[in-house]
CSV table of C-alpha atoms in Angstrom, one decimal:
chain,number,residue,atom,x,y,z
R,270,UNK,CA,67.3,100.4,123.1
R,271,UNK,CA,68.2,103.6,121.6
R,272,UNK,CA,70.7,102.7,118.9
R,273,UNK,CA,70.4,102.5,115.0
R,274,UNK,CA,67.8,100.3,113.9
R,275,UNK,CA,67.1,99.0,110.4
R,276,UNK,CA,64.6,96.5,108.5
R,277,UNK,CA,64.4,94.3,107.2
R,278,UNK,CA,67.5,92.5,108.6
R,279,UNK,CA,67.7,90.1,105.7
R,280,UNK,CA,66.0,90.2,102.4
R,281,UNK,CA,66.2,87.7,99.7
R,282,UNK,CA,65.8,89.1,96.5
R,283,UNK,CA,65.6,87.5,92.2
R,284,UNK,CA,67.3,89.5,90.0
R,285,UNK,CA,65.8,92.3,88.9
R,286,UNK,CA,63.4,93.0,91.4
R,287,UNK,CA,63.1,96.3,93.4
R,288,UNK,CA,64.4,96.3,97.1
R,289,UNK,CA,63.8,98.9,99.8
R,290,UNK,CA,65.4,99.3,103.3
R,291,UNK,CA,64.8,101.3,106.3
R,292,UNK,CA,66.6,102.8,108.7
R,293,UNK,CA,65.8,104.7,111.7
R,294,UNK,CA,68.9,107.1,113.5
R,295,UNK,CA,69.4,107.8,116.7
R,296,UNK,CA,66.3,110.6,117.4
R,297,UNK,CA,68.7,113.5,118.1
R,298,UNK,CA,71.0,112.8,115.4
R,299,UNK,CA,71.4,115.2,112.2
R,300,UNK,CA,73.4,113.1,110.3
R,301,UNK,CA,73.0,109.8,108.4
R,302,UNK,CA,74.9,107.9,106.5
R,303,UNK,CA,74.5,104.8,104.1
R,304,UNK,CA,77.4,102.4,103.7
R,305,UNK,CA,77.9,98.9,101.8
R,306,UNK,CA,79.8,95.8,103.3
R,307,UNK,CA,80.6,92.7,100.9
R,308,UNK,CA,82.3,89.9,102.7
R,309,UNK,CA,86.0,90.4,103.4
R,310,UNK,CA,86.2,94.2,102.9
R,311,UNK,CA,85.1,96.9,105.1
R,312,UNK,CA,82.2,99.3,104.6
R,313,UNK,CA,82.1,101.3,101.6
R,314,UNK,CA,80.5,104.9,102.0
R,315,UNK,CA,77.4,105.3,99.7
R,316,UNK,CA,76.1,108.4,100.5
R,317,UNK,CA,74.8,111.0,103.7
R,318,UNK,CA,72.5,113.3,104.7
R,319,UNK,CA,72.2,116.4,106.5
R,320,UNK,CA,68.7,116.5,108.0
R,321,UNK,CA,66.7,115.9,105.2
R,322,UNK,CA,69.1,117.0,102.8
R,323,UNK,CA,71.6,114.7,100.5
R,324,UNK,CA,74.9,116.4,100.6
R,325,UNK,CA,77.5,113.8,99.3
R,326,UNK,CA,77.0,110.8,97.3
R,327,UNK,CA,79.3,108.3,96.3
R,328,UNK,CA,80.3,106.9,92.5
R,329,UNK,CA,79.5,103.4,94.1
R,330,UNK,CA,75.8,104.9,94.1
R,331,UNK,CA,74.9,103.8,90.7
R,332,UNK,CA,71.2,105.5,89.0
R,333,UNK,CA,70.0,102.3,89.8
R,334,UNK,CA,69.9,103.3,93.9
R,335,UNK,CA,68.0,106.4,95.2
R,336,UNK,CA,68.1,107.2,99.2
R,337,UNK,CA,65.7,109.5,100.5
R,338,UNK,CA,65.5,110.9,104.4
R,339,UNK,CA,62.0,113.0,104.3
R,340,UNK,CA,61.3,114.9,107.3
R,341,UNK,CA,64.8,114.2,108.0
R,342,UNK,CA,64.3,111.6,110.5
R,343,UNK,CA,63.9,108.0,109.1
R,344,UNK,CA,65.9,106.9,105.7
R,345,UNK,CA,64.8,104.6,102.8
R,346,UNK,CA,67.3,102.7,100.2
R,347,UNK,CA,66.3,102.0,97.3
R,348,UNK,CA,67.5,99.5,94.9
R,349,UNK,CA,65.9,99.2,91.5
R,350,UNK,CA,66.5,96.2,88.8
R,351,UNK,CA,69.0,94.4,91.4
R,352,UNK,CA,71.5,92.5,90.2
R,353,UNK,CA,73.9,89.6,91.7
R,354,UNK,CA,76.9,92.2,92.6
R,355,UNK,CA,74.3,94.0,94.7
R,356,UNK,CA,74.4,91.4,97.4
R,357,UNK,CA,75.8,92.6,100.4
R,358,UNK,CA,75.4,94.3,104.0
R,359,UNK,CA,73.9,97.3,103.8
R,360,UNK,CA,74.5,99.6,107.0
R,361,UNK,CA,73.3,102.6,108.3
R,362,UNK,CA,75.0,104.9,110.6
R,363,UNK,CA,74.2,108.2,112.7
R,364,UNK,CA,76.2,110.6,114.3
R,365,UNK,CA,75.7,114.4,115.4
R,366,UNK,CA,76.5,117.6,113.4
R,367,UNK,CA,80.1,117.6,114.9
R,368,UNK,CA,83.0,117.0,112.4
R,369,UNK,CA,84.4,115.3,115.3
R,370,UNK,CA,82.0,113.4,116.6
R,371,UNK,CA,81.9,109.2,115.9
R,372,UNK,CA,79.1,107.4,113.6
R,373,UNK,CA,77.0,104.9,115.6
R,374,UNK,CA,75.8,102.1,113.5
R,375,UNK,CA,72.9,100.1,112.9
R,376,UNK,CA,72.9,95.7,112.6
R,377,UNK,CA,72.4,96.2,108.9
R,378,UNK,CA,70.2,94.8,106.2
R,379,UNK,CA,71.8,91.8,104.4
R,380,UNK,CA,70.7,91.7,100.7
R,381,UNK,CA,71.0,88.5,98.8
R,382,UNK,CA,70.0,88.5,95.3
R,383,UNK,CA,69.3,85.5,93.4
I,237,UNK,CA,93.4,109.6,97.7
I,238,UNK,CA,92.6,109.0,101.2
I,239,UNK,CA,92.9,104.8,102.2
I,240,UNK,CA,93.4,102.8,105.2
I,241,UNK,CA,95.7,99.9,105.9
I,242,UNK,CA,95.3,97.1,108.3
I,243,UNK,CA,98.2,94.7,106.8
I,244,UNK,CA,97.4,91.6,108.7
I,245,UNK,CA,94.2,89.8,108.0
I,246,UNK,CA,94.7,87.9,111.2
I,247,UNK,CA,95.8,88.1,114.7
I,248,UNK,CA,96.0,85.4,117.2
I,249,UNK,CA,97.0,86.0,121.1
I,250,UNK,CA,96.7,83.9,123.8
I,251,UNK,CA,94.4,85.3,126.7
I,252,UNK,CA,96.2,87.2,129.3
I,253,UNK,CA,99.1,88.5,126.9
I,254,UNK,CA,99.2,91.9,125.3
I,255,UNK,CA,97.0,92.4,121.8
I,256,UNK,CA,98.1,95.0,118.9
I,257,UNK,CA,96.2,95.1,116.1
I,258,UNK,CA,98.1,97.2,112.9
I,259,UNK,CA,96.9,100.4,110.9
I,260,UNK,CA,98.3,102.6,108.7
I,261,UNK,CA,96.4,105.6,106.6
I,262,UNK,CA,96.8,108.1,104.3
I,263,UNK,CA,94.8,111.5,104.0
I,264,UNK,CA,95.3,115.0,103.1
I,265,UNK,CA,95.8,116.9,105.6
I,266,UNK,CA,95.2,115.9,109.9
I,267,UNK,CA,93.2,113.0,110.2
I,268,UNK,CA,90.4,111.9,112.6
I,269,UNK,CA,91.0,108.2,113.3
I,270,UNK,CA,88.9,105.7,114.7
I,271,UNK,CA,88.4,102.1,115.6
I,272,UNK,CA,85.5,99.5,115.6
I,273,UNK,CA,84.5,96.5,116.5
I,274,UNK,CA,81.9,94.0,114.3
I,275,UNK,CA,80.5,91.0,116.2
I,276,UNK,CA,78.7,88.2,114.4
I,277,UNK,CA,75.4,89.5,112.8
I,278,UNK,CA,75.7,92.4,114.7
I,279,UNK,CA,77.1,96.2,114.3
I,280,UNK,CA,80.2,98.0,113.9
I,281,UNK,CA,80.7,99.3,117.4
I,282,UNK,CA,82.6,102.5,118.2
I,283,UNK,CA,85.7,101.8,120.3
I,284,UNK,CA,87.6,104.8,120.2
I,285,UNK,CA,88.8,108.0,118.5
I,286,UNK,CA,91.4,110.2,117.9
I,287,UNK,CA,91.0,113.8,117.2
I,288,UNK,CA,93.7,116.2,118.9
I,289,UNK,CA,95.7,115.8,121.7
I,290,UNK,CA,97.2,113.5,123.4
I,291,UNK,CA,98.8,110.9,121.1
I,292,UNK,CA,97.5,108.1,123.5
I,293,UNK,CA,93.6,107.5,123.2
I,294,UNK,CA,92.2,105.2,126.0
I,295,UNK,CA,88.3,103.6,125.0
I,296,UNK,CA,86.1,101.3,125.5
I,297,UNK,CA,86.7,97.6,127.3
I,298,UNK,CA,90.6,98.5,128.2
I,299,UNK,CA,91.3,99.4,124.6
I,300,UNK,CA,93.7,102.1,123.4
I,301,UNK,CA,95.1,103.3,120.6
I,302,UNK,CA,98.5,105.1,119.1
I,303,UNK,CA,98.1,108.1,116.8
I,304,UNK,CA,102.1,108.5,115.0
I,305,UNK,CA,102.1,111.4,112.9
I,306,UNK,CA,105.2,110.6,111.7
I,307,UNK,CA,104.5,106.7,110.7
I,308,UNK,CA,100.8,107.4,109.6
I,309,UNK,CA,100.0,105.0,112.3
I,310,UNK,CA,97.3,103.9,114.4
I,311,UNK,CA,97.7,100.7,116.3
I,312,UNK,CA,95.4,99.5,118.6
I,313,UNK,CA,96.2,97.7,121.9
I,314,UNK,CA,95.3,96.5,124.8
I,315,UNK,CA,97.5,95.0,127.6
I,316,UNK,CA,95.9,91.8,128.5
I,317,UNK,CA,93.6,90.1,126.1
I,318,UNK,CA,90.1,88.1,126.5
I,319,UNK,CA,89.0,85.9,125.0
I,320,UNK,CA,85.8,87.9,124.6
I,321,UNK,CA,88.3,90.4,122.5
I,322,UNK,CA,87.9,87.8,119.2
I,323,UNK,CA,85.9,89.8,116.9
I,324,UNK,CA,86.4,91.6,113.9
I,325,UNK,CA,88.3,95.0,114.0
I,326,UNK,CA,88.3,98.1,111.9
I,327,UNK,CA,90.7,100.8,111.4
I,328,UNK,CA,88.9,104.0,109.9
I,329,UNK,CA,90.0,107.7,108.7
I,330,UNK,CA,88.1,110.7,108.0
I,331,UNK,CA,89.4,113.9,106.9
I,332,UNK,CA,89.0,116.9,109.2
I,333,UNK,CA,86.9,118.9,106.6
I,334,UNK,CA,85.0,115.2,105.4
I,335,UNK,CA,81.8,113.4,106.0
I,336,UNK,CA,82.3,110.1,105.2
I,337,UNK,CA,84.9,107.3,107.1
I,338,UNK,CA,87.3,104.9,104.6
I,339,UNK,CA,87.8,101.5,106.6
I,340,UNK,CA,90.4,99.4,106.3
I,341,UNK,CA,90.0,95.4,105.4
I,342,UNK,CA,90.0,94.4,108.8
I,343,UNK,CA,91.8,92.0,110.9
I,344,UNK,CA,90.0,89.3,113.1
I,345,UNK,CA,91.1,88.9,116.4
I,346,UNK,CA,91.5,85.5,117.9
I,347,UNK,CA,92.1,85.3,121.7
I,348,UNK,CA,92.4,81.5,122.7
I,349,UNK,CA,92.0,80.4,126.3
């Protein structure tokens, strides 16, 4: 399979504690996105990149999270201190350069934090 | 502000009759519109898009779609339902000159046999 992929699927966190999640694109896609899902809403955009560059970040992307996408292939999100409102889906999504092509999506990583 | 609609949390068909499934937006500017699909523990899958064109957007598993300028609509239909077809369905907008995609809520399907 081809798709998306990101780990861990699930993480179980205690407050305060530093989280990381990865996510791997599709290999000929430039673009990647980060988005956040909490139950009975859709996903929120958090922020993109461009290759290895961060072009756009939300004000949902508090200090407290950092995304990196070195080499412009994988991605890393970063949660630091976490609190309780933190838990949720976090998804990953690729697409081409193209302003009109669609975002493909990974499972997502499912943060709980205790 | 762009923002997506999708005024009906639920939707409940009986397999064999036609499906719609309501959206509304709002951006600045001609849209892109799209439409996914979320399983249990799974993805968002891509469905279908509308860019240009033809007003009437056929996708994936019979699906299509409605793009009305003038009601800032896109509905989503498909003729005859399955009971496979119960899942959970976005409605998304993205601006022409924009990166990022605003979902709607959501609506879950319920097709009963």
């Amino acid at each position: 399979d081809t798709g998306v992929s990101q780990n861990p699927r699930h993480k179980i966190t205690k407050r305060g504690q530093n989280v990381t999640f990865r996510c791997d694109p599709i290999s000929e896609h430039n673009r990647l996105y980060w988005y956040r899902q909490t139950l009975g809403q859709g996903p929120e955009f958090l922020t993109y990149f461009q290759n290895e560059a961060q072009l756009e970040k939300s004000r949902l992307l508090s200090d407290r999270f950092s995304a990196e996408r070195p080499k412009g292939s994988f991605s890393t999100l970063e949660i630091q201190r976490t609190e309780q409102g933190d838990s949720a889906m976090y998804l990953c999504a690729s697409s081409p350069t193209s302003v009109r092509a669609e975002q493909y999506f990974g499972p997502g990583t499912r943060l709980t934090v205790t | 502000a762009q923002s997506v609609a999708q005024p009906e949390d639920q939707v409940n068909v009986a397999e064999g009759n036609p499906l719609t499934v309501k959206c509304t937006y709002s951006v600045s500017g001609n849209p892109y519109l799209f439409w996914y699909v979320q399983y249990p523990n799974r993805g968002l899958q891509f469905l279908l898009k509308y860019i240009t064109g033809d007003n009437l957007v056929k996708g994936s598993y019979g699906f299509e779609a409605e793009f009305n300028k003038s009601q800032t609509s896109f509905h989503l239909k498909k003729p005859s339902a399955l009971v496979s077809d119960s899942a959970l369905y976005f409605c998304a907008v993205r601006r022409q000159a924009g990166t990022a995609l605003i979902f709607g809520k959501g609506t879950t399907l319920s097709v009963s046999s």
